[in-house]
PDB file of C-alpha atoms in Angstrom:
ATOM      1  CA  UNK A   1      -6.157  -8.781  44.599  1.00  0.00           C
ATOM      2  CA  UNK A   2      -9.948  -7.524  44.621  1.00  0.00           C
ATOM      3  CA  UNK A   3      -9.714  -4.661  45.783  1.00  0.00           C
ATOM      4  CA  UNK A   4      -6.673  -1.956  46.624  1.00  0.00           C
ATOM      5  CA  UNK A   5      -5.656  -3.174  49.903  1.00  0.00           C
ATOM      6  CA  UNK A   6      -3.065  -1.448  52.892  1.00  0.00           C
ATOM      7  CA  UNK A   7       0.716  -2.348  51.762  1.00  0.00           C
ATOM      8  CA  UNK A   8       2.113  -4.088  54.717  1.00  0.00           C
ATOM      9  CA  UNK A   9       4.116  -1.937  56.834  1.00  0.00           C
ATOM     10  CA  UNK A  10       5.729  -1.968  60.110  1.00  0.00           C
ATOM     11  CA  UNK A  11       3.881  -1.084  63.023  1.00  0.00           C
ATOM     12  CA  UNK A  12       6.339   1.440  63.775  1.00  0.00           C
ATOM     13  CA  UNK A  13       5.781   2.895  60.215  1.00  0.00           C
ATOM     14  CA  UNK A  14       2.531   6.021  60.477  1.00  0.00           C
ATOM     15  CA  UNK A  15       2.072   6.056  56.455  1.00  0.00           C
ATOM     16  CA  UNK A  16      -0.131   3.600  54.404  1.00  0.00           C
ATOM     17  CA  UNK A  17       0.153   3.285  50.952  1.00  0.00           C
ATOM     18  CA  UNK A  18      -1.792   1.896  48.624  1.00  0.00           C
ATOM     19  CA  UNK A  19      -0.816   0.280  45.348  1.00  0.00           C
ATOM     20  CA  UNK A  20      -2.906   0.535  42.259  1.00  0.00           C
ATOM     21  CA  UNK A  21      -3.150  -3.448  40.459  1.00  0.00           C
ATOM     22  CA  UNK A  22      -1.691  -3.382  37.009  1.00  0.00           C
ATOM     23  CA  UNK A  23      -4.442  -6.413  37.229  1.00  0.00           C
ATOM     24  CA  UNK A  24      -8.246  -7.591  37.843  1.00  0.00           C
ATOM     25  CA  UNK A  25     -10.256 -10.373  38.465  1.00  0.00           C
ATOM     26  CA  UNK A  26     -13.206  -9.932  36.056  1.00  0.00           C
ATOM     27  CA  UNK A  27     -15.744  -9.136  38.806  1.00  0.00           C
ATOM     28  CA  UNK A  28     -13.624  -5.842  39.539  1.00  0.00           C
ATOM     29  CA  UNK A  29     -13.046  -5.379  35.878  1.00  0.00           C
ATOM     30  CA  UNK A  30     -16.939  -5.328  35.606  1.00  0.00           C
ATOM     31  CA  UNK A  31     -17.254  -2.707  38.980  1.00  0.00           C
ATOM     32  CA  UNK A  32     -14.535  -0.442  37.234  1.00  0.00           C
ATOM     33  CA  UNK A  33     -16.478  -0.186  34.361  1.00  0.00           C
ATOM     34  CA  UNK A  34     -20.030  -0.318  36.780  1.00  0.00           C
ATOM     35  CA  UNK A  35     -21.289  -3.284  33.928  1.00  0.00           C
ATOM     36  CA  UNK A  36     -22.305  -6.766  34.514  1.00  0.00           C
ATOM     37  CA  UNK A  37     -19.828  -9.313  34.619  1.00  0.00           C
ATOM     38  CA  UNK A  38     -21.021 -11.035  31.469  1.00  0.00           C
ATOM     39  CA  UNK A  39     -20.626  -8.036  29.644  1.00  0.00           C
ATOM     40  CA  UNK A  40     -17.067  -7.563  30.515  1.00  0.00           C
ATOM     41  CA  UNK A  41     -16.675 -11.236  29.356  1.00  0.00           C
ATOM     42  CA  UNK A  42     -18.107  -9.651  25.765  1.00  0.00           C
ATOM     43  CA  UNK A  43     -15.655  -6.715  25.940  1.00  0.00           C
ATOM     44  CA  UNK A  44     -12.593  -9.249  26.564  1.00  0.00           C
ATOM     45  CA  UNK A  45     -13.961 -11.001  22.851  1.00  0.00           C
ATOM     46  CA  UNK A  46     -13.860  -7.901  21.042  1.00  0.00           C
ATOM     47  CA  UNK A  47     -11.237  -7.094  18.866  1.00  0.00           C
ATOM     48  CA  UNK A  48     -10.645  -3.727  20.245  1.00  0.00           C
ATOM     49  CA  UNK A  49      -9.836  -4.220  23.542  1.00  0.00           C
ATOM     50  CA  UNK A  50      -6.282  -6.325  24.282  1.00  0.00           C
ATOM     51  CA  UNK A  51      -6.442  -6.205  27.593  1.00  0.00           C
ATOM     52  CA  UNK A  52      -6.732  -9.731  28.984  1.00  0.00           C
ATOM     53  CA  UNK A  53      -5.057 -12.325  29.443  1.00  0.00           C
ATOM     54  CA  UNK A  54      -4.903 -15.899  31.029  1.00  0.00           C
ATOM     55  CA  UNK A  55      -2.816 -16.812  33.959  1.00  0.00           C
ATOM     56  CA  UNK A  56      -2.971 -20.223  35.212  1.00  0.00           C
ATOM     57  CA  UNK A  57      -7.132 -20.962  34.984  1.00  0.00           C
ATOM     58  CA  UNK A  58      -7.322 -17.112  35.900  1.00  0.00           C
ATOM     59  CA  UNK A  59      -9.090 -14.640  33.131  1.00  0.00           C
ATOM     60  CA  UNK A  60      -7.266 -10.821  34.573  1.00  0.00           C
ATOM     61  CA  UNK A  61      -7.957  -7.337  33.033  1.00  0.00           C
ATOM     62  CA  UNK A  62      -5.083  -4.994  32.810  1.00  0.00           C
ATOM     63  CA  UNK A  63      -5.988  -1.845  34.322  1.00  0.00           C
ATOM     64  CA  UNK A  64      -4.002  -0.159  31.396  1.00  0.00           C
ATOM     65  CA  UNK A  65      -5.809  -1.730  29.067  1.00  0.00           C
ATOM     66  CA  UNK A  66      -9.149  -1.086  30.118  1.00  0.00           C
ATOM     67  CA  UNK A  67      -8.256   2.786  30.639  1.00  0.00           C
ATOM     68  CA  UNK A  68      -7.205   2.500  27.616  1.00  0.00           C
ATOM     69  CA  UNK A  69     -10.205   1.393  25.803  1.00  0.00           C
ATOM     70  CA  UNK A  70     -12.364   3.456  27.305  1.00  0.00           C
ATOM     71  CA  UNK A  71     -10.081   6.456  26.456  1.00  0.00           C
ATOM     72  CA  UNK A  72     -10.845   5.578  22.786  1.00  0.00           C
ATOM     73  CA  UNK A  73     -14.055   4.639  23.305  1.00  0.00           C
ATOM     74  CA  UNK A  74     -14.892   8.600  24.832  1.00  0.00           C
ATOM     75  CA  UNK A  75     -12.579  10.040  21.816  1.00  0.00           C
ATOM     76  CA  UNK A  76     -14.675   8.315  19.032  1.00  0.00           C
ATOM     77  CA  UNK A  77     -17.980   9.733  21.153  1.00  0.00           C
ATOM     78  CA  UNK A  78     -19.040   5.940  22.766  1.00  0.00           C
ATOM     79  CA  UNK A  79     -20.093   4.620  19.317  1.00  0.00           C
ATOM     80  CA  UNK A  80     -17.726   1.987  19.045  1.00  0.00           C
ATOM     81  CA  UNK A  81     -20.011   0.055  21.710  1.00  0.00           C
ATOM     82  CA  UNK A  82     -21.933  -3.138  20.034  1.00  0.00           C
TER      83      UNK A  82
END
């Protein structure tokens, strides 16, 4: 999934909902964090951020795991960048 995308509902049914991905491709891994897509390659080779993972021949970002890093990353005042 690339982007957040209508849950499939019943005509009949009025609300949409929307379902946050526990999951990213790297190109919306990269738009999350509004850097280039080679530098979220980087960020998945650190040793601070555990994060991603293969499936299949698929590189995906967990969402927790990127709000995670850059939770520590604002608590230690962005200086654990390289």
């Amino acid at each position: 999934m690339d982007k957040l995308e209508p849950l499939a509902v019943s005509a009949a049914e009025k609300p949409v909902l929307y379902v946050k991905p526990i999951a990213v491709r790297p190109n919306i891994a990269a738009q999350m964090l509004d850097i280039s897509r080679p530098k979220v390659y980087e960020l998945a080779a650190r040793d601070d951020f555990h994060g991603v993972f293969k499936f299949g021949g698929c590189t995906l970002f967990s969402v927790e795991g990127l709000e995670e890093w850059v939770r520590k990353q604002c608590a230690a005042g962005g200086t654990n960048g390289q």
